[in-house]
XYZ file of C-alpha atoms in Angstrom:
295
model
C -18.390 -9.266 12.646
C -17.655 -6.925 9.900
C -14.984 -3.248 10.783
C -17.276 -0.182 10.628
C -15.337 2.439 8.323
C -16.082 5.472 10.358
C -12.735 7.175 11.101
C -12.175 8.614 7.029
C -14.997 10.636 7.459
C -13.827 11.849 11.315
C -10.939 12.925 9.056
C -11.819 14.880 6.019
C -10.092 17.984 4.859
C -12.133 21.461 3.505
C -11.716 19.127 0.233
C -13.322 16.056 0.919
C -15.493 14.518 -1.524
C -17.986 11.435 -0.920
C -16.149 7.949 -1.236
C -17.563 4.276 -0.009
C -15.282 3.320 2.787
C -16.518 5.886 5.531
C -19.615 4.643 8.077
C -19.833 1.079 6.925
C -18.353 -2.657 6.944
C -17.421 -3.970 3.831
C -19.732 -6.163 3.767
C -22.715 -3.631 3.663
C -20.915 -1.256 1.261
C -23.666 -0.497 -1.364
C -26.307 0.409 0.935
C -24.582 3.532 3.303
C -22.215 5.904 1.023
C -19.826 8.222 3.349
C -17.277 10.594 3.073
C -13.285 10.289 2.143
C -9.902 12.415 2.318
C -9.418 12.584 -1.458
C -11.713 12.123 -4.229
C -10.970 11.438 -8.177
C -12.938 11.690 -11.004
C -13.789 8.836 -12.733
C -12.033 8.269 -15.881
C -14.703 8.985 -18.956
C -16.499 6.218 -20.488
C -16.821 2.989 -18.387
C -13.767 1.485 -16.364
C -12.059 -1.234 -18.621
C -10.335 -4.613 -18.196
C -7.791 -6.413 -19.359
C -6.370 -9.712 -18.101
C -2.922 -11.327 -20.007
C -2.406 -14.191 -21.800
C -0.677 -16.510 -19.624
C 1.371 -15.755 -17.025
C 4.528 -14.693 -15.693
C 7.170 -16.911 -13.462
C 6.922 -16.970 -10.182
C 9.117 -15.213 -7.920
C 10.850 -16.061 -4.863
C 9.071 -14.814 -1.525
C 12.680 -12.691 -0.612
C 12.518 -11.674 -4.532
C 9.201 -9.998 -4.295
C 9.694 -8.613 -1.047
C 12.600 -6.268 -2.977
C 10.776 -5.573 -5.935
C 7.807 -4.373 -4.302
C 9.481 -2.417 -1.517
C 11.985 -0.456 -3.935
C 9.771 2.640 -5.678
C 10.409 4.320 -9.192
C 12.619 7.145 -8.828
C 14.412 9.238 -11.111
C 15.749 13.082 -11.858
C 13.085 14.726 -13.166
C 9.738 12.644 -11.149
C 9.242 11.683 -6.939
C 7.212 8.595 -6.225
C 5.856 7.470 -2.870
C 5.187 3.955 -2.043
C 3.262 1.865 0.691
C 4.208 -1.695 0.942
C 1.832 -3.469 2.530
C 2.339 -7.530 4.087
C -1.188 -8.651 5.646
C -0.472 -11.921 7.575
C -4.185 -13.749 7.880
C -2.738 -15.825 10.737
C 0.373 -14.432 12.196
C 2.649 -15.465 15.400
C 1.240 -14.725 19.112
C 2.579 -11.157 19.911
C 2.883 -10.467 16.034
C 1.253 -7.840 14.029
C -1.608 -8.835 11.313
C -1.016 -5.911 8.921
C 3.204 -4.388 8.626
C 3.535 -1.448 5.833
C 6.831 0.128 4.856
C 6.461 3.182 3.224
C 9.221 5.047 0.796
C 10.094 8.149 -0.734
C 12.070 7.693 -3.910
C 13.278 4.812 -2.575
C 14.649 5.878 0.576
C 12.546 4.330 3.577
C 10.343 7.518 5.776
C 8.477 4.956 8.089
C 7.398 1.415 9.015
C 4.189 0.508 11.154
C 1.822 -1.970 12.195
C -1.005 -1.202 10.265
C -3.505 -2.909 11.856
C -2.950 -0.973 15.293
C -1.536 2.688 13.650
C 1.441 2.540 15.421
C 4.718 3.966 14.021
C 7.551 0.765 14.271
C 10.514 3.222 12.923
C 10.941 6.745 11.587
C 13.734 7.926 9.631
C 15.037 11.586 8.883
C 12.984 11.847 6.296
C 10.007 10.561 8.532
C 11.378 12.571 11.589
C 10.450 15.681 9.410
C 7.229 15.557 8.534
C 5.292 13.715 11.945
C 4.170 16.606 13.006
C 2.104 17.722 10.365
C -1.553 17.468 10.048
C -1.146 15.002 6.080
C 1.306 12.977 8.731
C -1.964 11.314 10.963
C -4.313 11.409 8.088
C -1.973 9.235 6.197
C -1.117 6.552 9.200
C -5.222 6.813 9.888
C -5.880 6.444 6.573
C -3.071 2.999 6.068
C -4.703 1.516 9.165
C -8.001 1.876 6.742
C -6.417 0.076 3.761
C -5.231 -2.652 6.129
C -8.639 -3.349 7.567
C -9.634 -3.033 4.591
C -7.337 -5.799 2.563
C -7.834 -8.039 5.654
C -11.920 -8.151 5.178
C -11.187 -9.081 1.423
C -8.681 -11.322 1.696
C -11.156 -14.677 1.770
C -13.121 -13.700 -1.383
C -10.309 -12.935 -3.974
C -7.123 -15.348 -2.397
C -7.037 -18.283 -5.079
C -9.368 -21.053 -4.369
C -5.975 -23.928 -4.164
C -6.073 -22.072 -0.258
C -8.431 -22.715 2.308
C -9.509 -19.865 5.675
C -7.392 -22.618 7.904
C -4.591 -22.011 5.636
C -4.777 -18.677 3.794
C -1.919 -17.218 2.335
C 0.015 -14.364 3.396
C -0.837 -11.420 0.719
C 1.988 -8.916 -0.048
C 0.121 -4.976 -1.720
C 1.805 -2.503 -3.157
C 0.673 1.078 -3.862
C 2.107 3.573 -6.071
C 1.780 7.250 -6.816
C 4.513 9.479 -9.448
C 4.867 12.897 -10.211
C 5.948 14.060 -13.459
C 7.678 17.102 -14.237
C 4.319 18.506 -16.217
C 2.158 18.098 -12.905
C 0.643 14.022 -14.277
C 0.380 12.130 -11.486
C 0.543 8.194 -12.163
C -0.682 5.455 -9.377
C -0.969 1.579 -9.042
C -1.210 -1.178 -7.665
C 0.449 -4.567 -7.316
C -1.268 -7.507 -5.408
C 0.594 -11.009 -4.784
C -0.027 -13.529 -2.553
C 3.214 -15.710 -1.100
C 5.585 -14.575 -3.074
C 3.459 -14.600 -6.457
C 2.484 -11.481 -8.192
C -1.027 -12.110 -9.069
C -2.767 -8.574 -10.316
C -1.259 -5.144 -11.300
C -3.780 -2.669 -11.588
C -3.392 1.340 -13.687
C -5.024 3.889 -10.960
C -4.788 6.081 -14.353
C -7.793 4.488 -15.741
C -8.338 1.366 -13.745
C -7.927 -1.949 -16.111
C -6.930 -4.561 -14.087
C -4.430 -6.780 -15.110
C -3.844 -11.024 -14.820
C -0.198 -11.413 -14.417
C -1.056 -15.059 -12.329
C -3.896 -17.689 -12.639
C -3.938 -16.876 -8.407
C -5.636 -13.439 -9.438
C -8.153 -14.322 -11.762
C -10.552 -14.411 -8.595
C -9.514 -10.939 -7.099
C -10.527 -9.100 -11.162
C -13.710 -11.430 -10.716
C -14.822 -9.436 -7.762
C -13.777 -6.409 -8.310
C -14.506 -5.352 -11.722
C -17.268 -4.531 -12.029
C -17.591 -3.088 -7.880
C -16.837 0.352 -8.776
C -16.951 1.268 -5.256
C -14.056 -1.105 -4.742
C -12.207 0.054 -7.830
C -13.206 3.915 -6.801
C -11.424 3.161 -3.731
C -8.309 1.894 -4.657
C -8.251 5.068 -7.032
C -8.735 7.554 -4.795
C -6.305 6.193 -2.631
C -3.408 6.284 -4.571
C -4.423 9.770 -7.196
C -5.920 10.773 -4.314
C -4.743 10.551 -0.709
C -1.252 9.864 -1.541
C -0.875 12.081 -4.336
C -1.890 14.543 -1.559
C 0.941 13.259 0.848
C 3.012 13.795 -1.440
C 3.272 17.472 -2.527
C 2.591 18.393 0.770
C 5.787 16.095 2.244
C 8.198 17.180 -0.688
C 7.599 21.073 0.444
C 9.936 20.029 3.843
C 11.585 16.975 1.606
C 12.845 18.799 -1.493
C 16.149 19.771 0.236
C 16.904 16.044 2.060
C 15.839 14.154 -0.906
C 18.792 15.822 -2.786
C 20.676 15.474 -0.169
C 20.216 11.351 -0.283
C 20.775 11.342 -4.007
C 23.900 12.937 -3.343
C 26.966 9.708 -3.833
C 28.431 11.095 -1.338
C 25.877 11.799 1.519
C 23.093 10.375 2.707
C 20.742 11.575 5.277
C 21.218 9.055 9.089
C 18.017 7.727 10.230
C 16.501 7.762 13.126
C 14.483 5.339 14.770
C 11.256 6.056 17.517
C 12.239 2.952 19.695
C 15.567 3.493 19.438
C 17.079 0.694 17.138
C 20.613 0.843 15.649
C 19.633 -0.690 12.158
C 18.009 1.086 8.741
C 14.816 -0.477 8.125
C 15.308 -1.598 4.689
C 17.541 -3.726 5.820
C 15.531 -5.399 8.744
C 12.224 -4.742 7.158
C 12.103 -8.161 4.382
C 13.749 -10.237 7.209
C 11.127 -8.951 9.765
C 8.701 -10.128 7.118
C 9.959 -13.396 6.559
C 9.587 -13.641 10.377
C 5.678 -12.859 10.837
C 4.802 -14.873 8.106
C 6.987 -18.004 9.247
C 8.398 -18.652 5.778
C 12.357 -17.774 7.053
C 12.641 -21.767 6.840
C 11.626 -22.073 3.549
C 13.981 -19.082 2.561
C 16.915 -20.137 4.098
C 16.643 -23.755 3.319
C 14.694 -23.320 -0.213
């Protein structure tokens, strides 16, 4: 039975506008639209899709984790990234969804997005943890995790089966510029191979590996799904970045200094920085540590 999407409607703000994933499971998306946290105006004209010629060279799983985790950061810009790992068949007692969040390449929290439970919080996260936008963010990330899990059977490459599904890695990014423009993007990968890139500005879907073809074919004509992805990256992500930067400005300037950096605080008393344990955690959850260490 599909999960019902009712939480987004309950968390709506004053500027909320219609969105597809509020009241129905993904299997019934087209029959009953709901409401969303943020809505972004659709780009002029029809949605365009593009596919690259050929495919890129394969990336190792560990290399992918670092490339997906690191958000772009420049002195005149600010970026917010959410890195999801969806593990269809996790080991007993381990989460099926993990998300690591970064602002300007600085970790600020990680959580079990399947249960909406925080695993680790940095000093940046502690600064905004009590805000309304923080709570909205956590619940929305759970919605994204549910969306990805429900989509996985229909978008995974044909060489995988339901009995042996791949691990899905996803990065969503929004980046603000000095001129006020905010750009957004999504990257999707299966078992360490980046397969699809989405430019949220014009909703161009680009296949960068054959493993992304089914994803593109399923989504390219589905305006409900593409609108959802665009709203998350250029609506919700942009809104959170704007609100959180009010609290973070001085801390980020300190973090950018070559001599100082903000201390890391942890919700469960751990004494290790999230950036150090997150890649290994994901490898353990995915059951890929032996492959990486011995391969």
